[in-house]
Amino acid sequence: MLQAVLMDEHLMKYGNYSAAEIGSIYQALDSDNYIISTVAQIIKRTSEGAPEKELWKEINEYLKRNV
């Protein structure tokens, strides 16, 4: 899922990253690139069953701190 989302040509251009930077979900979570890390967080938390409201609150806070 991570690869499928992050390999989008437009997202790669917007996020200024290459396919080589994506790696595994764990590498993506630790990425300095906020696009890669955010997508990884969404996928991980969704797979853990996080409620949508909680997930978007976490993502919003992450982006406020890092963008």
PDB file of N, CA and C in Angstrom:
ATOM      1  N   MET A   1       0.827  -1.179   0.000  1.00  0.00           N
ATOM      2  CA  MET A   1       0.000   0.000   0.000  1.00  0.00           C
ATOM      3  C   MET A   1       0.879   1.254   0.000  1.00  0.00           C
ATOM      4  N   LEU A   2       1.910   1.249   0.821  1.00  0.00           N
ATOM      5  CA  LEU A   2       2.808   2.398   0.907  1.00  0.00           C
ATOM      6  C   LEU A   2       3.414   2.725  -0.449  1.00  0.00           C
ATOM      7  N   GLN A   3       3.942   1.706  -1.093  1.00  0.00           N
ATOM      8  CA  GLN A   3       4.550   1.890  -2.419  1.00  0.00           C
ATOM      9  C   GLN A   3       3.521   2.415  -3.413  1.00  0.00           C
ATOM     10  N   ALA A   4       2.318   1.854  -3.382  1.00  0.00           N
ATOM     11  CA  ALA A   4       1.276   2.252  -4.329  1.00  0.00           C
ATOM     12  C   ALA A   4       0.946   3.731  -4.210  1.00  0.00           C
ATOM     13  N   VAL A   5       0.865   4.226  -3.001  1.00  0.00           N
ATOM     14  CA  VAL A   5       0.536   5.645  -2.795  1.00  0.00           C
ATOM     15  C   VAL A   5       1.727   6.531  -3.126  1.00  0.00           C
ATOM     16  N   LEU A   6       2.885   6.194  -2.586  1.00  0.00           N
ATOM     17  CA  LEU A   6       4.046   7.080  -2.724  1.00  0.00           C
ATOM     18  C   LEU A   6       4.675   7.074  -4.112  1.00  0.00           C
ATOM     19  N   MET A   7       4.350   6.092  -4.927  1.00  0.00           N
ATOM     20  CA  MET A   7       4.900   6.048  -6.283  1.00  0.00           C
ATOM     21  C   MET A   7       4.112   6.935  -7.260  1.00  0.00           C
ATOM     22  N   ASP A   8       3.079   7.603  -6.763  1.00  0.00           N
ATOM     23  CA  ASP A   8       2.327   8.524  -7.610  1.00  0.00           C
ATOM     24  C   ASP A   8       3.246   9.637  -8.100  1.00  0.00           C
ATOM     25  N   GLU A   9       3.307   9.810  -9.396  1.00  0.00           N
ATOM     26  CA  GLU A   9       4.224  10.776 -10.021  1.00  0.00           C
ATOM     27  C   GLU A   9       4.017  12.198  -9.495  1.00  0.00           C
ATOM     28  N   HIS A  10       2.785  12.605  -9.345  1.00  0.00           N
ATOM     29  CA  HIS A  10       2.503  13.968  -8.876  1.00  0.00           C
ATOM     30  C   HIS A  10       2.899  14.153  -7.411  1.00  0.00           C
ATOM     31  N   LEU A  11       2.638  13.140  -6.599  1.00  0.00           N
ATOM     32  CA  LEU A  11       3.011  13.208  -5.191  1.00  0.00           C
ATOM     33  C   LEU A  11       4.529  13.229  -5.038  1.00  0.00           C
ATOM     34  N   MET A  12       5.222  12.436  -5.861  1.00  0.00           N
ATOM     35  CA  MET A  12       6.685  12.427  -5.818  1.00  0.00           C
ATOM     36  C   MET A  12       7.251  13.793  -6.180  1.00  0.00           C
ATOM     37  N   LYS A  13       6.669  14.422  -7.174  1.00  0.00           N
ATOM     38  CA  LYS A  13       7.131  15.750  -7.580  1.00  0.00           C
ATOM     39  C   LYS A  13       6.840  16.775  -6.486  1.00  0.00           C
ATOM     40  N   TYR A  14       5.631  16.741  -5.935  1.00  0.00           N
ATOM     41  CA  TYR A  14       5.249  17.677  -4.882  1.00  0.00           C
ATOM     42  C   TYR A  14       6.112  17.489  -3.630  1.00  0.00           C
ATOM     43  N   GLY A  15       6.342  16.221  -3.268  1.00  0.00           N
ATOM     44  CA  GLY A  15       7.110  15.914  -2.066  1.00  0.00           C
ATOM     45  C   GLY A  15       8.609  15.945  -2.265  1.00  0.00           C
ATOM     46  N   ASN A  16       9.031  16.104  -3.516  1.00  0.00           N
ATOM     47  CA  ASN A  16      10.454  16.186  -3.842  1.00  0.00           C
ATOM     48  C   ASN A  16      11.238  14.988  -3.286  1.00  0.00           C
ATOM     49  N   TYR A  17      10.779  13.783  -3.625  1.00  0.00           N
ATOM     50  CA  TYR A  17      11.468  12.564  -3.213  1.00  0.00           C
ATOM     51  C   TYR A  17      11.533  11.601  -4.396  1.00  0.00           C
ATOM     52  N   SER A  18      12.387  10.613  -4.275  1.00  0.00           N
ATOM     53  CA  SER A  18      12.531   9.591  -5.317  1.00  0.00           C
ATOM     54  C   SER A  18      12.064   8.244  -4.766  1.00  0.00           C
ATOM     55  N   ALA A  19      11.887   7.297  -5.651  1.00  0.00           N
ATOM     56  CA  ALA A  19      11.447   5.963  -5.261  1.00  0.00           C
ATOM     57  C   ALA A  19      12.444   5.311  -4.297  1.00  0.00           C
ATOM     58  N   ALA A  20      13.712   5.615  -4.449  1.00  0.00           N
ATOM     59  CA  ALA A  20      14.747   5.035  -3.590  1.00  0.00           C
ATOM     60  C   ALA A  20      14.599   5.462  -2.126  1.00  0.00           C
ATOM     61  N   GLU A  21      13.900   6.552  -1.873  1.00  0.00           N
ATOM     62  CA  GLU A  21      13.738   7.063  -0.503  1.00  0.00           C
ATOM     63  C   GLU A  21      12.584   6.426   0.256  1.00  0.00           C
ATOM     64  N   ILE A  22      11.753   5.647  -0.424  1.00  0.00           N
ATOM     65  CA  ILE A  22      10.538   5.132   0.210  1.00  0.00           C
ATOM     66  C   ILE A  22      10.839   4.006   1.190  1.00  0.00           C
ATOM     67  N   GLY A  23      11.457   2.929   0.758  1.00  0.00           N
ATOM     68  CA  GLY A  23      11.814   1.823   1.644  1.00  0.00           C
ATOM     69  C   GLY A  23      10.608   1.137   2.255  1.00  0.00           C
ATOM     70  N   SER A  24      10.815   0.566   3.445  1.00  0.00           N
ATOM     71  CA  SER A  24       9.755  -0.146   4.155  1.00  0.00           C
ATOM     72  C   SER A  24       8.890   0.848   4.936  1.00  0.00           C
ATOM     73  N   ILE A  25       7.818   0.353   5.495  1.00  0.00           N
ATOM     74  CA  ILE A  25       6.935   1.201   6.302  1.00  0.00           C
ATOM     75  C   ILE A  25       7.703   1.790   7.488  1.00  0.00           C
ATOM     76  N   TYR A  26       8.604   1.018   8.061  1.00  0.00           N
ATOM     77  CA  TYR A  26       9.367   1.492   9.223  1.00  0.00           C
ATOM     78  C   TYR A  26      10.377   2.565   8.823  1.00  0.00           C
ATOM     79  N   GLN A  27      11.003   2.390   7.668  1.00  0.00           N
ATOM     80  CA  GLN A  27      11.911   3.418   7.169  1.00  0.00           C
ATOM     81  C   GLN A  27      11.129   4.678   6.815  1.00  0.00           C
ATOM     82  N   ALA A  28       9.954   4.498   6.233  1.00  0.00           N
ATOM     83  CA  ALA A  28       9.129   5.644   5.849  1.00  0.00           C
ATOM     84  C   ALA A  28       8.662   6.421   7.074  1.00  0.00           C
ATOM     85  N   LEU A  29       8.340   5.728   8.142  1.00  0.00           N
ATOM     86  CA  LEU A  29       7.920   6.414   9.371  1.00  0.00           C
ATOM     87  C   LEU A  29       9.031   7.308   9.912  1.00  0.00           C
ATOM     88  N   ASP A  30      10.271   6.905   9.726  1.00  0.00           N
ATOM     89  CA  ASP A  30      11.417   7.666  10.224  1.00  0.00           C
ATOM     90  C   ASP A  30      11.974   8.657   9.197  1.00  0.00           C
ATOM     91  N   SER A  31      11.347   8.736   8.051  1.00  0.00           N
ATOM     92  CA  SER A  31      11.845   9.596   6.980  1.00  0.00           C
ATOM     93  C   SER A  31      11.811  11.075   7.380  1.00  0.00           C
ATOM     94  N   ASP A  32      12.798  11.816   6.907  1.00  0.00           N
ATOM     95  CA  ASP A  32      12.821  13.269   7.109  1.00  0.00           C
ATOM     96  C   ASP A  32      11.854  13.972   6.168  1.00  0.00           C
ATOM     97  N   ASN A  33      11.407  13.264   5.144  1.00  0.00           N
ATOM     98  CA  ASN A  33      10.468  13.840   4.193  1.00  0.00           C
ATOM     99  C   ASN A  33       9.066  13.720   4.784  1.00  0.00           C
ATOM    100  N   TYR A  34       8.406  14.851   5.016  1.00  0.00           N
ATOM    101  CA  TYR A  34       7.122  14.822   5.698  1.00  0.00           C
ATOM    102  C   TYR A  34       6.020  14.149   4.877  1.00  0.00           C
ATOM    103  N   ILE A  35       6.117  14.161   3.557  1.00  0.00           N
ATOM    104  CA  ILE A  35       5.125  13.474   2.730  1.00  0.00           C
ATOM    105  C   ILE A  35       5.241  11.961   2.943  1.00  0.00           C
ATOM    106  N   ILE A  36       6.444  11.447   2.855  1.00  0.00           N
ATOM    107  CA  ILE A  36       6.668  10.008   3.042  1.00  0.00           C
ATOM    108  C   ILE A  36       6.235   9.587   4.438  1.00  0.00           C
ATOM    109  N   SER A  37       6.647  10.323   5.432  1.00  0.00           N
ATOM    110  CA  SER A  37       6.319   9.989   6.810  1.00  0.00           C
ATOM    111  C   SER A  37       4.819  10.068   7.081  1.00  0.00           C
ATOM    112  N   THR A  38       4.158  11.068   6.548  1.00  0.00           N
ATOM    113  CA  THR A  38       2.720  11.227   6.763  1.00  0.00           C
ATOM    114  C   THR A  38       1.937  10.077   6.149  1.00  0.00           C
ATOM    115  N   VAL A  39       2.262   9.720   4.926  1.00  0.00           N
ATOM    116  CA  VAL A  39       1.569   8.600   4.274  1.00  0.00           C
ATOM    117  C   VAL A  39       1.804   7.319   5.080  1.00  0.00           C
ATOM    118  N   ALA A  40       3.019   7.104   5.531  1.00  0.00           N
ATOM    119  CA  ALA A  40       3.321   5.911   6.332  1.00  0.00           C
ATOM    120  C   ALA A  40       2.518   5.906   7.630  1.00  0.00           C
ATOM    121  N   GLN A  41       2.404   7.048   8.284  1.00  0.00           N
ATOM    122  CA  GLN A  41       1.629   7.135   9.516  1.00  0.00           C
ATOM    123  C   GLN A  41       0.160   6.817   9.269  1.00  0.00           C
ATOM    124  N   ILE A  42      -0.397   7.348   8.189  1.00  0.00           N
ATOM    125  CA  ILE A  42      -1.803   7.086   7.864  1.00  0.00           C
ATOM    126  C   ILE A  42      -2.024   5.598   7.634  1.00  0.00           C
ATOM    127  N   ILE A  43      -1.150   4.966   6.868  1.00  0.00           N
ATOM    128  CA  ILE A  43      -1.292   3.547   6.576  1.00  0.00           C
ATOM    129  C   ILE A  43      -1.133   2.708   7.848  1.00  0.00           C
ATOM    130  N   LYS A  44      -0.127   3.014   8.635  1.00  0.00           N
ATOM    131  CA  LYS A  44       0.120   2.249   9.872  1.00  0.00           C
ATOM    132  C   LYS A  44      -1.038   2.378  10.844  1.00  0.00           C
ATOM    133  N   ARG A  45      -1.465   3.592  11.105  1.00  0.00           N
ATOM    134  CA  ARG A  45      -2.536   3.812  12.091  1.00  0.00           C
ATOM    135  C   ARG A  45      -3.872   3.247  11.610  1.00  0.00           C
ATOM    136  N   THR A  46      -4.112   3.299  10.307  1.00  0.00           N
ATOM    137  CA  THR A  46      -5.334   2.718   9.763  1.00  0.00           C
ATOM    138  C   THR A  46      -5.325   1.205   9.952  1.00  0.00           C
ATOM    139  N   SER A  47      -4.176   0.580   9.691  1.00  0.00           N
ATOM    140  CA  SER A  47      -4.075  -0.872   9.860  1.00  0.00           C
ATOM    141  C   SER A  47      -4.209  -1.286  11.321  1.00  0.00           C
ATOM    142  N   GLU A  48      -3.894  -0.388  12.238  1.00  0.00           N
ATOM    143  CA  GLU A  48      -4.046  -0.660  13.668  1.00  0.00           C
ATOM    144  C   GLU A  48      -5.472  -0.436  14.153  1.00  0.00           C
ATOM    145  N   GLY A  49      -6.320   0.081  13.261  1.00  0.00           N
ATOM    146  CA  GLY A  49      -7.718   0.302  13.622  1.00  0.00           C
ATOM    147  C   GLY A  49      -7.987   1.624  14.310  1.00  0.00           C
ATOM    148  N   ALA A  50      -7.107   2.582  14.153  1.00  0.00           N
ATOM    149  CA  ALA A  50      -7.297   3.885  14.784  1.00  0.00           C
ATOM    150  C   ALA A  50      -8.575   4.544  14.258  1.00  0.00           C
ATOM    151  N   PRO A  51      -9.365   5.122  15.143  1.00  0.00           N
ATOM    152  CA  PRO A  51     -10.561   5.843  14.695  1.00  0.00           C
ATOM    153  C   PRO A  51     -10.155   7.015  13.786  1.00  0.00           C
ATOM    154  N   GLU A  52     -10.966   7.275  12.793  1.00  0.00           N
ATOM    155  CA  GLU A  52     -10.646   8.314  11.812  1.00  0.00           C
ATOM    156  C   GLU A  52     -10.397   9.673  12.478  1.00  0.00           C
ATOM    157  N   LYS A  53     -11.217  10.047  13.431  1.00  0.00           N
ATOM    158  CA  LYS A  53     -11.060  11.340  14.108  1.00  0.00           C
ATOM    159  C   LYS A  53      -9.696  11.419  14.812  1.00  0.00           C
ATOM    160  N   GLU A  54      -9.326  10.355  15.485  1.00  0.00           N
ATOM    161  CA  GLU A  54      -8.036  10.305  16.184  1.00  0.00           C
ATOM    162  C   GLU A  54      -6.879  10.370  15.192  1.00  0.00           C
ATOM    163  N   LEU A  55      -7.007   9.613  14.113  1.00  0.00           N
ATOM    164  CA  LEU A  55      -5.965   9.585  13.089  1.00  0.00           C
ATOM    165  C   LEU A  55      -5.724  10.970  12.515  1.00  0.00           C
ATOM    166  N   TRP A  56      -6.767  11.660  12.112  1.00  0.00           N
ATOM    167  CA  TRP A  56      -6.597  12.969  11.492  1.00  0.00           C
ATOM    168  C   TRP A  56      -6.093  14.005  12.489  1.00  0.00           C
ATOM    169  N   LYS A  57      -6.446  13.848  13.763  1.00  0.00           N
ATOM    170  CA  LYS A  57      -5.901  14.744  14.787  1.00  0.00           C
ATOM    171  C   LYS A  57      -4.388  14.538  14.902  1.00  0.00           C
ATOM    172  N   GLU A  58      -3.940  13.282  14.920  1.00  0.00           N
ATOM    173  CA  GLU A  58      -2.514  12.971  14.999  1.00  0.00           C
ATOM    174  C   GLU A  58      -1.759  13.510  13.782  1.00  0.00           C
ATOM    175  N   ILE A  59      -2.328  13.308  12.601  1.00  0.00           N
ATOM    176  CA  ILE A  59      -1.681  13.764  11.372  1.00  0.00           C
ATOM    177  C   ILE A  59      -1.617  15.288  11.344  1.00  0.00           C
ATOM    178  N   ASN A  60      -2.690  15.937  11.730  1.00  0.00           N
ATOM    179  CA  ASN A  60      -2.719  17.397  11.766  1.00  0.00           C
ATOM    180  C   ASN A  60      -1.645  17.944  12.703  1.00  0.00           C
ATOM    181  N   GLU A  61      -1.521  17.359  13.874  1.00  0.00           N
ATOM    182  CA  GLU A  61      -0.497  17.795  14.834  1.00  0.00           C
ATOM    183  C   GLU A  61       0.909  17.546  14.289  1.00  0.00           C
ATOM    184  N   TYR A  62       1.123  16.400  13.667  1.00  0.00           N
ATOM    185  CA  TYR A  62       2.423  16.092  13.080  1.00  0.00           C
ATOM    186  C   TYR A  62       2.782  17.132  12.032  1.00  0.00           C
ATOM    187  N   LEU A  63       1.849  17.434  11.151  1.00  0.00           N
ATOM    188  CA  LEU A  63       2.129  18.390  10.091  1.00  0.00           C
ATOM    189  C   LEU A  63       2.364  19.805  10.631  1.00  0.00           C
ATOM    190  N   LYS A  64       1.641  20.183  11.669  1.00  0.00           N
ATOM    191  CA  LYS A  64       1.866  21.496  12.296  1.00  0.00           C
ATOM    192  C   LYS A  64       3.285  21.611  12.843  1.00  0.00           C
ATOM    193  N   ARG A  65       3.788  20.524  13.418  1.00  0.00           N
ATOM    194  CA  ARG A  65       5.137  20.513  13.996  1.00  0.00           C
ATOM    195  C   ARG A  65       6.242  20.453  12.939  1.00  0.00           C
ATOM    196  N   ASN A  66       5.941  19.872  11.777  1.00  0.00           N
ATOM    197  CA  ASN A  66       7.012  19.562  10.839  1.00  0.00           C
ATOM    198  C   ASN A  66       6.983  20.287   9.512  1.00  0.00           C
ATOM    199  N   VAL A  67       5.955  21.032   9.235  1.00  0.00           N
ATOM    200  CA  VAL A  67       5.880  21.703   7.928  1.00  0.00           C
ATOM    201  C   VAL A  67       6.061  23.200   8.118  1.00  0.00           C
TER     202      VAL A  67
END
